[in-house]
Coordinates of C-alpha atoms and ligand atoms in Angstrom, one line a residue:
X1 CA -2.9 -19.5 38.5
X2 CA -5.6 -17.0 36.9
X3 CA -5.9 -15.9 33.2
X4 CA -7.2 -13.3 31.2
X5 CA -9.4 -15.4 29.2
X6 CA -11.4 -12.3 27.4
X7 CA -9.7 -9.6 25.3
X8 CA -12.0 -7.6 26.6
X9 CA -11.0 -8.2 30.1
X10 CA -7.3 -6.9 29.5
X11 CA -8.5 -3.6 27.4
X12 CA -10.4 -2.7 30.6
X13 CA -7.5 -4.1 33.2
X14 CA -5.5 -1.9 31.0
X15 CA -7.5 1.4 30.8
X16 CA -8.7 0.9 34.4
X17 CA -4.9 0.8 35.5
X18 CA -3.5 3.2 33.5
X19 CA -1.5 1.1 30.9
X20 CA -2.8 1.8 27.9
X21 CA -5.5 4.0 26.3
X22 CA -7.7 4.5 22.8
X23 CA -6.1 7.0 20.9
X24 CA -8.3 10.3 20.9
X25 CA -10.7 8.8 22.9
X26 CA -12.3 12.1 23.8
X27 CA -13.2 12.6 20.0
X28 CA -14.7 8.8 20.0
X29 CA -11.5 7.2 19.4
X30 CA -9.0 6.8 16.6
X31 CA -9.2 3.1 15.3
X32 CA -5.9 1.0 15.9
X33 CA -4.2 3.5 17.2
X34 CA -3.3 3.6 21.1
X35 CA -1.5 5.8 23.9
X36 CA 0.8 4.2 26.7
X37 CA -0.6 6.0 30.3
X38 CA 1.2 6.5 33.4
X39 CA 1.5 2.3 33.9
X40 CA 2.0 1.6 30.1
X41 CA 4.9 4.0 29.4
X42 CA 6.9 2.9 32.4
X43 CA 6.3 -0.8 31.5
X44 CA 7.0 -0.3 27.4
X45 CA 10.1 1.9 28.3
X46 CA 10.9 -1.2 30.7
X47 CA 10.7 -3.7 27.8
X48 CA 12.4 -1.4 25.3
X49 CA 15.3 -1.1 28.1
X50 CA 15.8 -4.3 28.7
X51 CA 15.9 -5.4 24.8
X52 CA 18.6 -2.6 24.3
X53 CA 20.6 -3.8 27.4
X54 CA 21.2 -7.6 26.2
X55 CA 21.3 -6.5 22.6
X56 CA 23.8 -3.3 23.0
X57 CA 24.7 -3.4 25.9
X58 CA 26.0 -6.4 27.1
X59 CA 27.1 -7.7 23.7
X60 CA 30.7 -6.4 22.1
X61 CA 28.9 -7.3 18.5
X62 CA 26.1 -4.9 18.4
X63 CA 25.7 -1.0 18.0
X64 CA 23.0 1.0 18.1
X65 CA 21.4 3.4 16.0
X66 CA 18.5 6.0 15.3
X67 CA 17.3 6.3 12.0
X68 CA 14.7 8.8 10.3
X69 CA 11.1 7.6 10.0
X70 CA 11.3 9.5 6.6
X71 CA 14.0 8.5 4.0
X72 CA 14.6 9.1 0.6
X73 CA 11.7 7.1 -1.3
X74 CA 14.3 5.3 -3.2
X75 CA 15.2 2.8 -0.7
X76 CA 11.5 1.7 -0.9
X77 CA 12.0 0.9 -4.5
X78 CA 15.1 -0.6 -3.3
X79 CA 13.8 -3.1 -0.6
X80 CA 10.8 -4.1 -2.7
X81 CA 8.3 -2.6 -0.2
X82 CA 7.2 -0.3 -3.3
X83 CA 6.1 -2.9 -5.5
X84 CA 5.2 -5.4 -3.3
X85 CA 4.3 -4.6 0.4
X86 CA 1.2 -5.1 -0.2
X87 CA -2.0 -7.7 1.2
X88 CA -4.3 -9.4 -1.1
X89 CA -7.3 -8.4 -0.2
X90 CA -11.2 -9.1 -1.3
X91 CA -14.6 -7.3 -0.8
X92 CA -17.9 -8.5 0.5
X93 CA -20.2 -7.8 -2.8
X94 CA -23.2 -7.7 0.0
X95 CA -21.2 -5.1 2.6
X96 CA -18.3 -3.8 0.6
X97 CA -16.0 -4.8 3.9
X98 CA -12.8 -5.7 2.7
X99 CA -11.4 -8.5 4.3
X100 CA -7.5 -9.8 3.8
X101 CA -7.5 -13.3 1.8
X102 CA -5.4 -15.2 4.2
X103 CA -7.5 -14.5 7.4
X104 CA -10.9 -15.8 5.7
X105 CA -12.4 -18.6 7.4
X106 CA -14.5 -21.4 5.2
X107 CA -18.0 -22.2 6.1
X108 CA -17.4 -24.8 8.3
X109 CA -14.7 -22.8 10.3
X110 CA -11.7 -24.4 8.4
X111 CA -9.0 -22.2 7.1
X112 CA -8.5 -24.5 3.6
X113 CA -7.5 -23.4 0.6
X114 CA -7.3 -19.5 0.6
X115 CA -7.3 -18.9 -3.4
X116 CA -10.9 -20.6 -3.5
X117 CA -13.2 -17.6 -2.1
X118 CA -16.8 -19.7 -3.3
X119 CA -16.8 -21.2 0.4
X120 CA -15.6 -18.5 2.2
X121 CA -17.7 -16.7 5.1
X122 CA -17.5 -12.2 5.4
X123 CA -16.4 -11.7 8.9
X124 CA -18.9 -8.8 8.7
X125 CA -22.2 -9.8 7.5
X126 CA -21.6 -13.6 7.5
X127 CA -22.7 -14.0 3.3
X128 CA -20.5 -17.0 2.0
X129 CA -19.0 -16.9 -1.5
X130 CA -19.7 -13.0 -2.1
X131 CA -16.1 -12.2 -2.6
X132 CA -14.3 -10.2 -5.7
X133 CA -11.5 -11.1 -7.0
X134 CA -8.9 -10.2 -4.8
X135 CA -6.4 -7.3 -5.5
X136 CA -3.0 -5.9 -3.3
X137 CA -3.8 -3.7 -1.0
X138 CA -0.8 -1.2 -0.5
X139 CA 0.6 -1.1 3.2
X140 CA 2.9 1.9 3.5
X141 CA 1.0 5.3 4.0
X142 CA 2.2 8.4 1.9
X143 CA 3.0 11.7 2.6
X144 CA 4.2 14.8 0.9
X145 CA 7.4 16.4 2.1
X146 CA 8.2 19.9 0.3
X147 CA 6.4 23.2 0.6
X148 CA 7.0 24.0 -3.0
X149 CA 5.6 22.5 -5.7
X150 CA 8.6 22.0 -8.0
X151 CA 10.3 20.1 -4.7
X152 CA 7.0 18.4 -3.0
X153 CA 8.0 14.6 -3.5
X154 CA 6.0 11.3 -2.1
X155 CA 7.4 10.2 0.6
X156 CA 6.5 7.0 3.0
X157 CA 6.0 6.2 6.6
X158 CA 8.6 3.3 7.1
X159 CA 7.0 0.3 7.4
X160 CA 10.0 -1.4 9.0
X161 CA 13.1 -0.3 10.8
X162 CA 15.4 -2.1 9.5
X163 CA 15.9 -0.2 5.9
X164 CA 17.3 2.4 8.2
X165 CA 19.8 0.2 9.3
X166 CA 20.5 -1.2 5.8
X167 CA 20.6 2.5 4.5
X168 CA 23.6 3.3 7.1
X169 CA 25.7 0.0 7.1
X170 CA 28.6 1.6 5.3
X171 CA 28.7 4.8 8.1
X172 CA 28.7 2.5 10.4
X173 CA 31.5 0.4 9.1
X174 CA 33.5 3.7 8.3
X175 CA 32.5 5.5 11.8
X176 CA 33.2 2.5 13.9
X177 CA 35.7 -0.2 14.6
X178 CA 33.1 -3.5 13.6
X179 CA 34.1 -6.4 11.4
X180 CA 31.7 -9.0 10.0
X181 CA 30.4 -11.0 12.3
X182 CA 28.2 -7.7 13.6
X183 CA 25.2 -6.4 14.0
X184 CA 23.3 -3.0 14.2
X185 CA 20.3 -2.6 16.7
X186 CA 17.4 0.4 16.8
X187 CA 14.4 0.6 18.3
X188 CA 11.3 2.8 16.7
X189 CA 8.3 3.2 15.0
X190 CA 7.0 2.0 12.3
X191 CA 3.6 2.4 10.5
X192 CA 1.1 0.1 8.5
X193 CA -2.1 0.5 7.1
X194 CA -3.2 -3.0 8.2
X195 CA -6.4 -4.0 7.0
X196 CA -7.3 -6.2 10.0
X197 CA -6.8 -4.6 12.8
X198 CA -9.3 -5.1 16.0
X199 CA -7.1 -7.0 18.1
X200 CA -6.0 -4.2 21.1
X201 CA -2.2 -3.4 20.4
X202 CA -1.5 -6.5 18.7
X203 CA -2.1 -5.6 15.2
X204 CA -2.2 -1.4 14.9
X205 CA -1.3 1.4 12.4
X206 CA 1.8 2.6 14.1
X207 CA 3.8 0.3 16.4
X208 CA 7.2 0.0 17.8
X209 CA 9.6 -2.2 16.5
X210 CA 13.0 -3.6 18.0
X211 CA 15.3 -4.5 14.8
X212 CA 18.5 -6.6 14.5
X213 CA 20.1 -6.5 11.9
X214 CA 23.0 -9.2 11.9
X215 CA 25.8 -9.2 9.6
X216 CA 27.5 -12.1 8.8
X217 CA 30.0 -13.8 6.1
X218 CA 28.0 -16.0 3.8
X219 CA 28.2 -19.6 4.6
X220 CA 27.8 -18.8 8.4
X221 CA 24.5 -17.8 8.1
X222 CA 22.2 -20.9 8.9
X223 CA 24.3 -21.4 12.1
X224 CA 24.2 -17.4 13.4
X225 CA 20.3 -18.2 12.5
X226 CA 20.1 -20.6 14.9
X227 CA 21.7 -18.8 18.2
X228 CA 19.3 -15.6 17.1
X229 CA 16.4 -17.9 17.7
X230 CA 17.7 -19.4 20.7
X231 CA 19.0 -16.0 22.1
X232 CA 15.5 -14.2 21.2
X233 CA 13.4 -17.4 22.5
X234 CA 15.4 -17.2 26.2
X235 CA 14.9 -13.2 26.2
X236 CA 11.6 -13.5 27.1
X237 CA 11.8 -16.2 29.2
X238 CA 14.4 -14.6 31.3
X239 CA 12.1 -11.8 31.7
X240 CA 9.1 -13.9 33.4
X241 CA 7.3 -15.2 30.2
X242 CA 6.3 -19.1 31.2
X243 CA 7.8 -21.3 28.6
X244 CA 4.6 -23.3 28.4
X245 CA 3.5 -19.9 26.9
X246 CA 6.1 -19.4 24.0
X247 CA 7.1 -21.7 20.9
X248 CA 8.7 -21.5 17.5
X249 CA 7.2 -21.6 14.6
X250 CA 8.6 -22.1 11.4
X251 CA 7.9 -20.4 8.3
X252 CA 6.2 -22.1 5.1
X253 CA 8.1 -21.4 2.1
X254 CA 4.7 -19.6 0.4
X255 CA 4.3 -17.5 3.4
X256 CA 8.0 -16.5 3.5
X257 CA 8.3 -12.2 2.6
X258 CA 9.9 -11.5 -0.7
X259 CA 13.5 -10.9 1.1
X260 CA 13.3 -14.3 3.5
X261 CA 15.8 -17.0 2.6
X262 CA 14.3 -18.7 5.8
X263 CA 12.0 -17.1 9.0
X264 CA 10.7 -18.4 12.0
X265 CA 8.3 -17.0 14.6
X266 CA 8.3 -16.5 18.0
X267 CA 4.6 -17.3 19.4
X268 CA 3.2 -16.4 22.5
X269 CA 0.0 -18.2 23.1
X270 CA -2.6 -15.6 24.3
X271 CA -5.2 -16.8 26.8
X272 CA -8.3 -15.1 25.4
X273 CA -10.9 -16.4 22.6
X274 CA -9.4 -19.6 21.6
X275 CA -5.8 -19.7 23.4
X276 CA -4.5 -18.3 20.3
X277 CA -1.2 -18.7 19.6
X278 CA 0.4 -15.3 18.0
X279 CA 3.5 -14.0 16.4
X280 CA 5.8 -11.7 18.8
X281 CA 8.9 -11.9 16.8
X282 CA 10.4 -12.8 13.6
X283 CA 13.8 -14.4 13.0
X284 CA 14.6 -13.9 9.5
X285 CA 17.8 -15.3 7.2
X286 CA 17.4 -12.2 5.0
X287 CA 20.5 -13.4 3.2
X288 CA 22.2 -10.6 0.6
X289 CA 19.2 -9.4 -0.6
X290 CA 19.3 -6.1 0.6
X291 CA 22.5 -5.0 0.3
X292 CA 22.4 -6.2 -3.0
X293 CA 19.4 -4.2 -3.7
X294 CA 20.9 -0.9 -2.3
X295 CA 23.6 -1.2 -4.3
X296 CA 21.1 -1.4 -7.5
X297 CA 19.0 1.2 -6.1
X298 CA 22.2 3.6 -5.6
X299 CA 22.8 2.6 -9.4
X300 CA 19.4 3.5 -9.9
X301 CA 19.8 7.2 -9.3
X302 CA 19.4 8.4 -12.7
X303 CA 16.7 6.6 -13.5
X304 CA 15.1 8.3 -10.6
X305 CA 15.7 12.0 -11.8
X306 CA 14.9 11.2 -15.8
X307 CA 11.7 9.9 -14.2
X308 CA 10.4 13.0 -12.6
X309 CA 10.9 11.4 -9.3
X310 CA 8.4 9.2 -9.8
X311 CA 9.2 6.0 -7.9
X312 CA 6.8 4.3 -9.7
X313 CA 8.0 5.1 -13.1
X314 CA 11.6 4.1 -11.9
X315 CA 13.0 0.6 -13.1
X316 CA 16.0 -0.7 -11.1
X317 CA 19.2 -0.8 -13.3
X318 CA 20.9 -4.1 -13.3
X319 CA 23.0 -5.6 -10.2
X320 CA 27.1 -4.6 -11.1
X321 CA 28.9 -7.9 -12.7
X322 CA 31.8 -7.0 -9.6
X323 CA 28.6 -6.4 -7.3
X324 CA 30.3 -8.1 -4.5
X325 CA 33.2 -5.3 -4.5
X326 CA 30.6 -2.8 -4.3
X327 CA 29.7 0.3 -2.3
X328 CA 27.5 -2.0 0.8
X329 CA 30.4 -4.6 0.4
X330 CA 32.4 -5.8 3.0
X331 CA 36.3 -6.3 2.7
X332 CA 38.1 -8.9 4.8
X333 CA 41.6 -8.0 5.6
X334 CA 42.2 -11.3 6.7
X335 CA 40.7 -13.6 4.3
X336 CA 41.6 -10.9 1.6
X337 CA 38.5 -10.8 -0.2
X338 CA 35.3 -8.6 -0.7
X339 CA 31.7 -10.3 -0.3
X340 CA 28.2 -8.9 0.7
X341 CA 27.7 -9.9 4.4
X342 CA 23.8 -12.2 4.8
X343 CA 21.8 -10.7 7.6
X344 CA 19.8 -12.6 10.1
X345 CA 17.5 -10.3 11.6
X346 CA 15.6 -10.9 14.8
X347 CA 12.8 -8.3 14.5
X348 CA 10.5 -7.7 17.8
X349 CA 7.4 -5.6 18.3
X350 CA 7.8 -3.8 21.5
X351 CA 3.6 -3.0 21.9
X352 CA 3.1 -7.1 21.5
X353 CA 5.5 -7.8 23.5
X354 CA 4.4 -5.3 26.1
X355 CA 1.2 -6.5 25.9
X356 CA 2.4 -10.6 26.6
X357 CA 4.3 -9.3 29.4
X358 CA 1.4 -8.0 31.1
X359 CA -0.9 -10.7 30.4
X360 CA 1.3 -13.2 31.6
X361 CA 2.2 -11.2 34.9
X362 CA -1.8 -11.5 35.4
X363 CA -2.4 -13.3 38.3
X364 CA -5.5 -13.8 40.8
X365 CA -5.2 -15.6 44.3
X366 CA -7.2 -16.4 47.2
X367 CA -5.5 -14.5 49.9
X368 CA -7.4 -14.4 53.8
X369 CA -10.6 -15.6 51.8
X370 CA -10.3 -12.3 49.5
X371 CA -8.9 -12.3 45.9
X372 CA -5.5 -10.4 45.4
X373 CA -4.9 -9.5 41.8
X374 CA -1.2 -9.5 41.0
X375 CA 0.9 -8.2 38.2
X376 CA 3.7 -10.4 39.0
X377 CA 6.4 -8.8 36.4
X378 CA 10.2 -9.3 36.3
X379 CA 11.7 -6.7 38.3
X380 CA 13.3 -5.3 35.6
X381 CA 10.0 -4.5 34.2
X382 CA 7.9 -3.8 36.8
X383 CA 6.8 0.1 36.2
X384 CA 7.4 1.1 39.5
X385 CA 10.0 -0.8 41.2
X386 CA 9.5 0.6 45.1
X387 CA 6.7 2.2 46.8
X388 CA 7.4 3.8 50.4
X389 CA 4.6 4.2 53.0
X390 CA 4.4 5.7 56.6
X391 CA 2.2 3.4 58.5
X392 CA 0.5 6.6 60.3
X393 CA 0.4 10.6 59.1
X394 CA 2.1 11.3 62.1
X395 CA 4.9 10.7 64.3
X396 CA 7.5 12.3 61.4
X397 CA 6.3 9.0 59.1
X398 CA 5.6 11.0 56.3
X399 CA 9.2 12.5 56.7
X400 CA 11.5 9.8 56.9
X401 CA 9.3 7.6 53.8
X402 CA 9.4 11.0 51.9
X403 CA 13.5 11.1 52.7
X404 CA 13.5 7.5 51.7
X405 CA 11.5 7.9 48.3
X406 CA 13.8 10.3 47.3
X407 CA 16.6 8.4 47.6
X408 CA 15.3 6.2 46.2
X409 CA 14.4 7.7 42.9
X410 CA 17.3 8.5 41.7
X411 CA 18.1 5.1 41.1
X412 CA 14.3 3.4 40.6
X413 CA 10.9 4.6 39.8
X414 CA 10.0 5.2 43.6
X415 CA 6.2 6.4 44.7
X416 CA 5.4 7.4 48.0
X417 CA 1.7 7.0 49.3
X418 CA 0.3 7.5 52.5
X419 CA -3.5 7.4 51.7
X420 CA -5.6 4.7 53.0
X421 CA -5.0 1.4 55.2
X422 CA -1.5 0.2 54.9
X423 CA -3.4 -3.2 53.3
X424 CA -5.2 -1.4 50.5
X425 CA -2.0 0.4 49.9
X426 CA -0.2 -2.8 49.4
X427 CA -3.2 -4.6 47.4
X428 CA -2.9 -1.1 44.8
X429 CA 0.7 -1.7 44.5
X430 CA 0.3 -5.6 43.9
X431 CA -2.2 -4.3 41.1
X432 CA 0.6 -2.3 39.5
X433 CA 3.1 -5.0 39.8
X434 CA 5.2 -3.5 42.2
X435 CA 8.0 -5.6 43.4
X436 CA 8.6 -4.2 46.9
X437 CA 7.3 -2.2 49.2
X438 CA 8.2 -0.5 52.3
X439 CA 6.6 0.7 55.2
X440 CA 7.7 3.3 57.6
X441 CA 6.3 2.1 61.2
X442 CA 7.2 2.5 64.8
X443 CA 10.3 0.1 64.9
X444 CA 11.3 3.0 62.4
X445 CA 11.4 5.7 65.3
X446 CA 12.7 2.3 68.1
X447 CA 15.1 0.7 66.1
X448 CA 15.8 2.5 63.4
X449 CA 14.6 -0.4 60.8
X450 CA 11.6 -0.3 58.0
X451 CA 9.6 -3.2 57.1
X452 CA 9.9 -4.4 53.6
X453 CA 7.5 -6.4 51.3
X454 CA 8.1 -8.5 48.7
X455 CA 5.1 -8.7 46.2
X456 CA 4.9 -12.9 45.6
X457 CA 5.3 -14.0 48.8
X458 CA 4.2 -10.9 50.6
X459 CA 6.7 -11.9 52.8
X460 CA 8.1 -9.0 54.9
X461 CA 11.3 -8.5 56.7
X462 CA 13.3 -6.2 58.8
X463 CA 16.2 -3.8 57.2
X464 CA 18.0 -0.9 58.5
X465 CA 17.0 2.4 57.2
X466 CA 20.8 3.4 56.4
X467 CA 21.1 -0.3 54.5
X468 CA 17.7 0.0 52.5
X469 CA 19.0 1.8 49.3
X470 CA 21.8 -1.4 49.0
X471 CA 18.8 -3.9 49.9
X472 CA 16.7 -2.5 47.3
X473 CA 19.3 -1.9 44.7
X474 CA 21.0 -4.9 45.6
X475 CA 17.4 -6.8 45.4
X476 CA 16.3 -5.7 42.0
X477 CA 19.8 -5.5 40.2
X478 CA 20.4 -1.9 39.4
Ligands
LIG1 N1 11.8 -6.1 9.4 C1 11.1 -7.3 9.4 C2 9.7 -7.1 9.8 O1 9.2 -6.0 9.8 P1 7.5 -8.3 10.4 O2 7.3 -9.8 10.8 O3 6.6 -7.7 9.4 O4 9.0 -8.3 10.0 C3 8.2 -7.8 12.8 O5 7.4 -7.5 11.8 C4 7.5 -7.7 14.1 O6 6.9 -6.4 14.2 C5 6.3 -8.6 14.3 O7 6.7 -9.9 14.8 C6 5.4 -7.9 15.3 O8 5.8 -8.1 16.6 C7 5.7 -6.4 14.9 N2 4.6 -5.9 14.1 C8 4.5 -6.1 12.7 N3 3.3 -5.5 12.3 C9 2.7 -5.0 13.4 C10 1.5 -4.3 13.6 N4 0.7 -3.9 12.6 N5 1.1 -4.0 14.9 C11 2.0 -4.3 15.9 N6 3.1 -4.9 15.8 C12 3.5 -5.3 14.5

């Protein structure tokens, strides 16, 4: 079983392939910023599909939604991300790189005590102990919405999805027919001005993010918090990721974010540099906190307006004595009583998660005494699922695959491709992760029948031509 054991090695398996690309690389590049190619988009629209089916879609408990990336700057006074989404960071007195505190290494390679900065080493020009006093580095980028002066206001790029989801929980309890235990579910983008970045799409400016937000009556929450991590943990798994390859990992209380009651990550342990093992997902007990703080924040409005609109001018009024009747409350008709539901929120990055999908599809074997490189993805994600050869241009090959591919496509991504030996075309479509492939030969014109391959084993069999859309739809489960 072969790994990727450079970074390096997967930006170029990447680019090479078609998966994923600098951002404006023409102009030199924009840094930590990346585009999805022909490969990458299939693949991320894959994983994005396949988080929204067992979330959604195959739960009674979850709906979806699409919220703004712009909203009313107020619930970012709300949530806390005004005042403190920030990093601590430091700079190098010798190279004026700033570096984030918590990422310095001491001299000896230790991580050790992160508030004494005497020992520590600049990732840039290696000086120890040249560090200033570390200050907050604000995460959220601003814009200005308004083409008039007297309305322009500061707006920000959401750094998280989930205040989206928070900002509509009473439309979605007044448009729909949920009851606590529920949860909401959307999928976007989100944007950070991360001071460490450098690491491919692991850590960029603008990533995707799949958000749960899971509603729940108090009391309940430490046991929903469990089958979120146990749900999210076998997610991957079911979708190819070797278990060897993924663990938990448990939040200290002094790394918890301001709004954690408890959090634990998901890890996937990347093969390159050190085998390092990496957040993919967080499983916060957010408790009431941001309910609670939406309802100050809609308090708060006033405040707002006597402050020119300047959020940070604005104090938060004080939380309602009755806060738990309030407007983000939740009434049981049963139990006869009002309360603030605790969340538990499973929140996934779609570009890391792509990006442990394809590393651990990576696979090199000796085949024949040559090396066939593999992308062995779940079907599911596999970024085309079918590719349709004739064995010859002639004969009416090229016909009957084309009649096939079409077929075909309106169910799967199907490619047809007729260039080159049938073995090279097969070794391109192990390359892309292809699950099968089929070949249009002379049995075809005699019997009737294609050959189809099936990517891990290479093992190829026999089918009908009128039964291949079943076989193949049958095969991959759609
Ligand atoms: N709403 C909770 C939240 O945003 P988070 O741990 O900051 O929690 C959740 O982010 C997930 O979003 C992370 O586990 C990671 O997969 C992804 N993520 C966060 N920052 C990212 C970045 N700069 N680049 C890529 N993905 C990121």
């Amino acid at each position: 079983m072969a790994t990727l054991t450079k970074l390096d090695d997967i930006v170029s398996l990447a680019k090479r392939r078609g998966f994923i690309f600098q951002s404006s690389e023409i102009y030199g590049g924009l840094a930590s910023c990346y585009d999805y190619g022909p490969l990458g988009v299939e693949l991320k629209n894959n994983v994005k599909r396949a988080w929204w089916k067992s979330v959604v879609q195959m739960r009674d408990d979850i709906v979806g939604l699409d919220s703004s990336i712009l909203m009313h700057p107020m619930i970012w006074k709300a949530s806390g991300h005004a005042d403190k989404f920030a990093d601590l960071i430091s700079e190098c007195k010798k190279c004026h790189s700033r570096t984030r505190v918590d990422q310095l290494k001491n001299k000896n390679g230790s991580e050790g005590d992160v508030n004494e900065l005497s020992n520590k080493v600049c990732p840039a020009c290696s000086s120890v102990g040249q560090f200033t006093e570390p200050m907050p580095f604000k995460l959220m980028f601003e814009t200005q919405m308004g083409a008039n002066a007297e309305d322009t206001m500061t707006l920000y790029l959401r750094p998280e999805t989930a205040q989206g989801i928070f900002a509509n929980f009473r439309n979605v309890l007044d448009s729909t027919r949920v009851k606590v235990p529920f949860g909401i579910a959307q999928i976007g983008k989100s944007f950070r001005n991360e001071v460490t970045t450098k690491a491919f799409i692991f850590r960029t400016r603008e990533f995707e993010q799949a958000e749960i937000e899971f509603f729940c009556e108090p009391g309940t929450d430490e046991q929903w918090y469990e089958t979120w991590k146990a749900a999210r943990f076998a997610w991957y798994t079911d979708l190819g990721i070797k278990a060897d390859n993924l663990r938990f990992r448990e939040h200290d209380a002094d790394e918890l974010a301001h709004y954690a009651k408890a959090c634990t990550d998901v890890e996937y342990k990347f093969p390159f540099g050190s085998g390092d093992w990496q957040e993919l997902e967080g499983i916060a007990n957010r408790a009431d906190y941001d309910l609670r703080q939406h309802q100050r924040g809609m308090r708060s409005m006033n405040a707002w307006f006597e402050q020119g609109r300047d959020l940070m001018k604005v104090n938060l009024v004080d939380e309602a004595e009755d806060y738990h009747k309030g407007p983000l409350s939740f009434y049981d008709d049963q139990k006869k009583k009002h309360y603030i539901p605790y969340v538990i929120e499973p929140s996934a990055g779609m570009d890391r998660s792509t990006l442990a999908f394809l590393v651990d599809a990576y696979d090199e074997e000796e085949v024949k005494g040559q090396t066939r490189n593999v992308l062995r993805f779940h079907p599911a994600l596999a970024p085309t699922k079918v590719a349709v050869f004739p064995l010859v241009k002639k004969e009416g090959m090229p016909d009957i695959a084309h009649n096939i591919t079409d077929d075909l496509k309106r169910y799967v991504t199907a490619f047809y491709d007729e260039k080159g030996a049938i073995g090279r075309r097969y070794r391109r479509q192990d390359e892309a992760g292809t699950p099968y492939c089929i070949t249009v030969d002379g049995d075809t014109l005699a019997e009737k029948t294609v050959t189809v391959r099936e990517r891990d084993s290479m093992e190829q069999i026999k089918v009908s031509v009128d039964q291949i859309k079943g076989y193949i739809r049958d095969k991959l489960d759609m």
